Each structure stands twice: as structure tokens, then as C-alpha cells.
Coordinates of C-alpha atoms in Angstrom, one line a residue:
M63 CA 0.0 0.0 0.0
S64 CA 1.4 3.4 -1.0
D65 CA 1.8 6.3 1.4
Y66 CA -0.9 8.1 -0.5
T67 CA -3.3 5.1 -0.5
L68 CA -2.8 4.7 3.3
C69 CA -3.4 8.4 3.8
N70 CA -6.6 8.1 1.7
V71 CA -7.9 5.4 4.1
Q72 CA -7.0 7.5 7.1
A73 CA -8.3 10.9 5.8
G74 CA -11.5 9.8 4.2
A75 CA -13.2 12.5 2.1
P76 CA -13.7 16.2 2.8
L77 CA -16.7 17.2 4.9
Q78 CA -19.2 18.3 2.4
E79 CA -21.4 21.2 3.5
K80 CA -24.7 21.4 1.6
I81 CA -25.2 24.7 -0.3
F82 CA -28.7 26.1 -0.9
L83 CA -28.8 29.4 -2.7
K84 CA -31.9 31.6 -3.0
K85 CA -32.7 34.2 -5.7
D86 CA -32.1 37.2 -3.5
P87 CA -28.5 38.5 -4.1
A88 CA -28.0 39.6 -0.5
S89 CA -29.1 36.2 0.8
R90 CA -26.7 34.4 -1.7
Y91 CA -23.8 36.6 -0.6
E92 CA -24.5 36.1 3.1
T93 CA -24.8 32.4 2.7
L94 CA -21.5 32.0 0.9
Q95 CA -19.6 34.5 3.1
A96 CA -20.7 32.6 6.2
M97 CA -19.2 29.4 4.7
K98 CA -15.9 30.7 3.5
A99 CA -13.7 30.5 6.6
G100 CA -14.9 27.0 7.5
K101 CA -14.2 25.8 3.9
F102 CA -10.6 27.0 4.1
K103 CA -10.0 25.3 7.4
T104 CA -11.5 22.1 6.2
A105 CA -9.6 22.2 3.0
E106 CA -6.2 22.8 4.7
N107 CA -6.8 20.1 7.2
F108 CA -7.8 17.7 4.5
L109 CA -4.7 18.3 2.3
R110 CA -2.5 18.1 5.3
A111 CA -3.8 14.6 6.0
R112 CA -3.7 13.5 2.4
R113 CA -0.1 14.4 1.8
S114 CA 1.4 13.5 5.1
N115 CA 4.8 11.8 4.7
L116 CA 4.9 12.9 1.0
D117 CA 7.8 14.9 -0.4
P118 CA 6.5 18.0 -2.1
S119 CA 9.5 18.1 -4.4
K120 CA 8.5 14.8 -5.9
S121 CA 5.8 14.6 -8.6
L122 CA 2.8 12.3 -7.8
T123 CA -0.4 11.5 -9.6
E124 CA -3.1 9.0 -8.5
N125 CA -6.5 8.4 -10.0
R126 CA -9.4 6.2 -9.0
R127 CA -12.7 5.7 -10.9
Y128 CA -15.6 3.5 -9.8
E129 CA -19.4 3.0 -10.0
T130 CA -21.4 3.4 -6.8
E131 CA -24.2 1.2 -5.6
S132 CA -26.7 3.8 -6.7
G133 CA -25.4 3.7 -10.3
N134 CA -23.6 7.0 -10.1
F135 CA -20.0 7.2 -11.4
T136 CA -17.2 8.8 -9.3
S137 CA -13.6 9.7 -10.1
A138 CA -11.0 10.9 -7.6
H139 CA -7.7 12.6 -8.6
F140 CA -4.8 13.6 -6.4
S141 CA -1.6 15.2 -7.7
I142 CA 1.5 17.0 -6.6
T143 CA 3.0 19.1 -9.4
Q144 CA 6.1 21.3 -9.4
F145 CA 6.7 24.5 -11.4
E146 CA 10.3 25.6 -11.8
G147 CA 11.6 28.9 -13.0
V148 CA 8.5 30.9 -12.0
R149 CA 8.5 34.1 -10.0
S150 CA 6.4 33.2 -7.1
A151 CA 3.5 31.1 -5.8
K152 CA 1.3 34.1 -6.4
Q153 CA 2.0 33.9 -10.1
I154 CA 0.7 30.3 -10.3
F155 CA -2.3 31.1 -8.0
D156 CA -3.4 33.9 -10.2
L157 CA -3.2 31.7 -13.3
V158 CA -5.3 29.0 -11.5
I159 CA -8.0 31.6 -10.6
F160 CA -8.0 33.0 -14.2
Y161 CA -8.4 29.5 -15.6
F162 CA -11.5 28.7 -13.4
N163 CA -13.0 32.1 -14.2
N164 CA -12.7 31.3 -17.9
M165 CA -12.9 27.5 -17.8
E166 CA -15.6 27.2 -20.5
I167 CA -13.3 28.9 -23.0
S168 CA -10.3 26.9 -22.2
V169 CA -12.2 23.6 -22.3
S170 CA -13.9 24.3 -25.6
E171 CA -10.7 25.4 -27.2
K172 CA -8.5 22.5 -26.1
L173 CA -11.0 19.6 -26.2
D174 CA -12.7 18.4 -29.4
S175 CA -14.9 16.0 -27.4
L176 CA -16.8 18.8 -25.5
V177 CA -18.5 22.1 -26.2
T178 CA -18.9 24.0 -22.9
V179 CA -20.9 27.2 -22.2
R180 CA -21.4 29.2 -19.0
E181 CA -25.0 29.8 -17.9
N182 CA -24.4 32.3 -15.1
D183 CA -23.5 35.9 -15.8
D184 CA -22.2 36.6 -12.2
D185 CA -19.0 34.7 -12.9
S186 CA -16.5 37.3 -11.5
T187 CA -14.6 36.6 -8.3
I188 CA -15.9 38.8 -5.5
E189 CA -14.1 38.7 -2.2
G190 CA -12.7 35.3 -3.0
I191 CA -16.0 33.7 -4.1
T192 CA -16.7 32.5 -7.7
Q193 CA -19.7 30.6 -9.1
N194 CA -19.4 28.4 -12.1
C195 CA -22.6 27.1 -13.8
L196 CA -21.4 25.2 -16.8
V197 CA -23.1 23.0 -19.4
S198 CA -21.1 20.7 -21.7
R199 CA -22.4 18.9 -24.8
T200 CA -20.5 15.9 -26.1
T201 CA -19.6 16.2 -29.8
K202 CA -20.2 12.5 -30.6
T203 CA -23.6 11.7 -29.1
G204 CA -24.8 15.2 -28.1
K205 CA -25.4 14.3 -24.4
K206 CA -25.5 17.2 -22.0
M207 CA -23.7 17.4 -18.6
E208 CA -24.2 20.3 -16.1
S209 CA -22.2 21.3 -13.1
K210 CA -22.8 24.1 -10.6
T211 CA -19.9 24.8 -8.4
I212 CA -18.8 27.5 -5.8
M213 CA -15.1 28.3 -5.5
F214 CA -13.7 29.8 -2.4
S215 CA -10.2 31.2 -3.0
S216 CA -7.6 33.1 -0.8
Y217 CA -4.0 34.0 -1.0
C218 CA -2.2 34.7 2.2
E219 CA 1.1 36.5 2.6
R220 CA 3.2 37.0 5.8
D221 CA 6.3 39.1 5.8
D222 CA 7.7 37.3 8.9
M223 CA 8.0 34.0 7.1
P224 CA 11.0 32.9 5.0
A225 CA 11.0 34.0 1.4
A226 CA 10.1 30.6 0.0
D227 CA 7.2 30.1 2.3
R228 CA 6.0 33.7 2.5
G229 CA 2.8 33.2 0.6
Y230 CA 0.4 30.4 -0.3
G231 CA -2.9 30.2 -2.1
I232 CA -5.9 27.9 -1.4
V233 CA -8.9 27.1 -3.5
A234 CA -11.8 25.0 -2.2
S235 CA -14.6 24.0 -4.6
E236 CA -17.9 22.6 -3.7
F237 CA -21.0 21.7 -5.7
I238 CA -24.3 23.5 -5.2
D239 CA -27.2 21.3 -4.0
N240 CA -30.0 23.7 -5.0
D241 CA -29.9 27.1 -6.7
E242 CA -33.1 29.0 -7.2
C243 CA -31.4 31.2 -9.9
Y244 CA -29.8 28.4 -11.8
P245 CA -31.8 25.2 -11.1
Y246 CA -30.7 21.8 -12.3
H247 CA -32.4 20.2 -15.4
P248 CA -32.7 16.5 -14.4
N249 CA -34.9 15.6 -17.3
E250 CA -32.5 17.0 -19.9
R251 CA -29.0 16.9 -18.5
V252 CA -26.8 14.7 -16.5
R253 CA -25.6 16.3 -13.3
K254 CA -22.0 16.3 -12.3
D255 CA -20.9 17.2 -8.7
V256 CA -17.5 18.6 -8.1
S257 CA -15.6 18.8 -4.8
G258 CA -12.0 19.9 -4.8
V259 CA -9.0 21.5 -3.1
I260 CA -6.0 23.2 -4.6
E261 CA -3.0 24.6 -2.7
V262 CA -0.2 26.5 -4.3
R263 CA 2.9 27.0 -2.2
A264 CA 6.7 27.6 -2.6
F265 CA 9.3 25.3 -1.1
N266 CA 13.1 25.3 -0.9
R267 CA 14.9 22.5 -2.8
Q268 CA 18.6 21.9 -3.2
D269 CA 19.6 22.6 -6.8
R270 CA 21.4 19.4 -7.8
H271 CA 22.8 21.0 -11.0
S272 CA 24.5 23.9 -9.2
A273 CA 27.8 24.0 -7.4
S274 CA 26.3 26.5 -5.0
A275 CA 25.0 25.4 -1.6
D276 CA 22.0 27.7 -2.0
D277 CA 18.5 26.2 -2.2
D278 CA 16.4 26.5 -5.3
I279 CA 12.8 27.8 -4.9
V280 CA 10.1 25.6 -6.6
V281 CA 6.4 26.3 -6.6
V282 CA 4.2 23.3 -5.8
M283 CA 0.6 22.8 -6.6
T284 CA -1.2 20.1 -4.6
R285 CA -4.6 19.2 -6.0
W286 CA -7.4 16.8 -5.0
V287 CA -10.7 16.7 -6.8
Q288 CA -13.7 14.3 -6.7
N289 CA -16.2 14.3 -9.6
T290 CA -19.5 12.4 -9.3
L291 CA -21.7 11.8 -12.4
H292 CA -25.3 11.1 -11.5
R293 CA -27.0 8.3 -13.3
P294 CA -29.6 10.2 -15.4
A295 CA -33.3 10.1 -14.6
F296 CA -34.1 9.8 -18.3
P297 CA -33.3 6.9 -20.6
M298 CA -29.8 6.9 -22.0
E299 CA -28.1 4.5 -24.3
A300 CA -24.8 2.8 -23.1
E301 CA -22.7 4.7 -25.7
G302 CA -23.9 8.1 -24.4
W303 CA -23.2 7.2 -20.8
R304 CA -19.7 5.9 -21.6
E305 CA -18.9 9.1 -23.5
L306 CA -20.0 11.2 -20.5
R307 CA -17.9 9.1 -18.1
H308 CA -14.9 9.4 -20.4
S309 CA -15.4 13.2 -20.5
M310 CA -16.3 13.9 -16.9
D311 CA -12.7 14.7 -15.8
T312 CA -11.6 16.8 -18.7
W313 CA -12.5 20.2 -17.2
G314 CA -9.9 19.8 -14.5
L315 CA -7.3 17.8 -16.4
S316 CA -6.8 20.6 -18.9
L317 CA -5.8 22.9 -16.0
H318 CA -2.1 21.7 -16.0
R319 CA -1.8 22.1 -19.8
T320 CA -3.3 25.6 -19.6
L321 CA -0.9 26.6 -16.8
L322 CA 2.1 25.4 -18.8
E323 CA 1.0 27.3 -21.9
S324 CA 0.5 30.5 -19.9
L325 CA 4.0 30.1 -18.3
H326 CA 5.7 29.2 -21.6
P327 CA 3.8 30.8 -24.5
Q328 CA 5.0 29.9 -27.9
S329 CA 7.0 32.7 -29.6

């Protein structure tokens, strides 16, 4: 059993807090603001347990996909990714936020299997809170998949910390159970629930290719995400269900590719 697998067993899954949003803008804002601090605490504790005894300077990727007893299909992804030659953790964090704020554009441009559109017009990040209401249509069978997710994001900086650990960013994502402004369409679309945590932090690492004893600074992104595709309430042929299952993780998996393209644009 790997260190990560053992940690999975010990840590379990993040505590999911049900999100119900009304139409009134003030009520929506108050509901989400009241949740934010708790989501960050839960996310940080969860990642701390997930990556215990793991070296942040070593790359790691683990995936798990399975069908539940209810017929839903779930995938879980955990990764530790290093970015070298970047200015700071804040640079990577800002790129992550930009990606999620414009995810429908990136997904549609990079993937020929999905066409994704945004349904909500209040997609800007306000005080670290972003809402994504996205609908994707598969290009082969034309099946529709919808996801409604809240992202809580924060970047913390402390001048009293060492330069490499002076700032870190955290993003906690959670699906919406019910939204009066943007309701689910269970008779037309397959629902996908997303729960996730991303942390971006800088670490010191000995430069093995340098004669200097100075440490090299590397920015590390730790990411855990769980996607659940609900078995549709309407009839669906096996091919359409397989295509949705194949496509359900692509929104998040294109993140790393987008980050690299932003950091190293072609001349």
C-alpha cells in the first residue's frame, strides 16, 4: 500500500457542506460568506492529512474511478505538481483563478470532445468567491452534462516568514445542492458534482545541477478533486453514458496544460 493510499484510508473525504442558494442577491452573498472561513479550514486540514509523509518536491499522480451502488460514477484525482523557473506562488495562484473564471473557453478550445458554455453571468470573483454554472455537450452523441460549483479562494502573505514560504494560495470548490437562480435540469441533462481542493505553495529545494549550496525555490501545486456523475433520470443508451464518463474529468485535467501554456507561451 502506497503512502498516498494509506493516507486516503486515514483521511476519508472532505466534509461536504450542503449549499442552498436563494434568488435574492443579498441572501446568496451572506450564505457564501458565512461558509468561506470554514471551507478554508476544512480544505487545509484535508490536504495536510492527504499528503502526510509525502515529499512536495516529488511529482505524484493517482486516480481512482468507480461506480457506486446507486449507479452514479465517481472519479477521484490527487496530484502534486512542481513548477520551476516561476516568479512566485502568487503567479501560479493567479493563473489558476484565471483558468477557473474562464474555464468554459479553455475547455472548448482545447478539447474536441466537449463544447462548454457558461449559464451564469455573475462569474466574476468577488471577495474570493466565484460561481461556475457550466453546461457541456459531447460532440459525438450530443449528451449534455451540467455542473454548478462554488469556488472559495484566498492568497495569504506573511512578511515574517522565510521568502520561499512567505505566501500560499488555497482554492476550495464545492457543488451546489440547490440554486433558485440556476436550477438543475434532471430531465434533460446529466448532473456532475465537483468537490476539490488546490493549494499553491513555494518550497526550498537543493539545486542538484548547481555547485552553489543555495537552495532553489520551486512552486508546488497540490490538487485533490472528486467528480460524481449522477445516473440520469431519463433513458440513455450505453454509448452516451460511456462518453460522458470518459469526458467527466476533462474540465480539471486541462488545468495543467493551460498553466504550462501560460507560463511558456510559444513565440
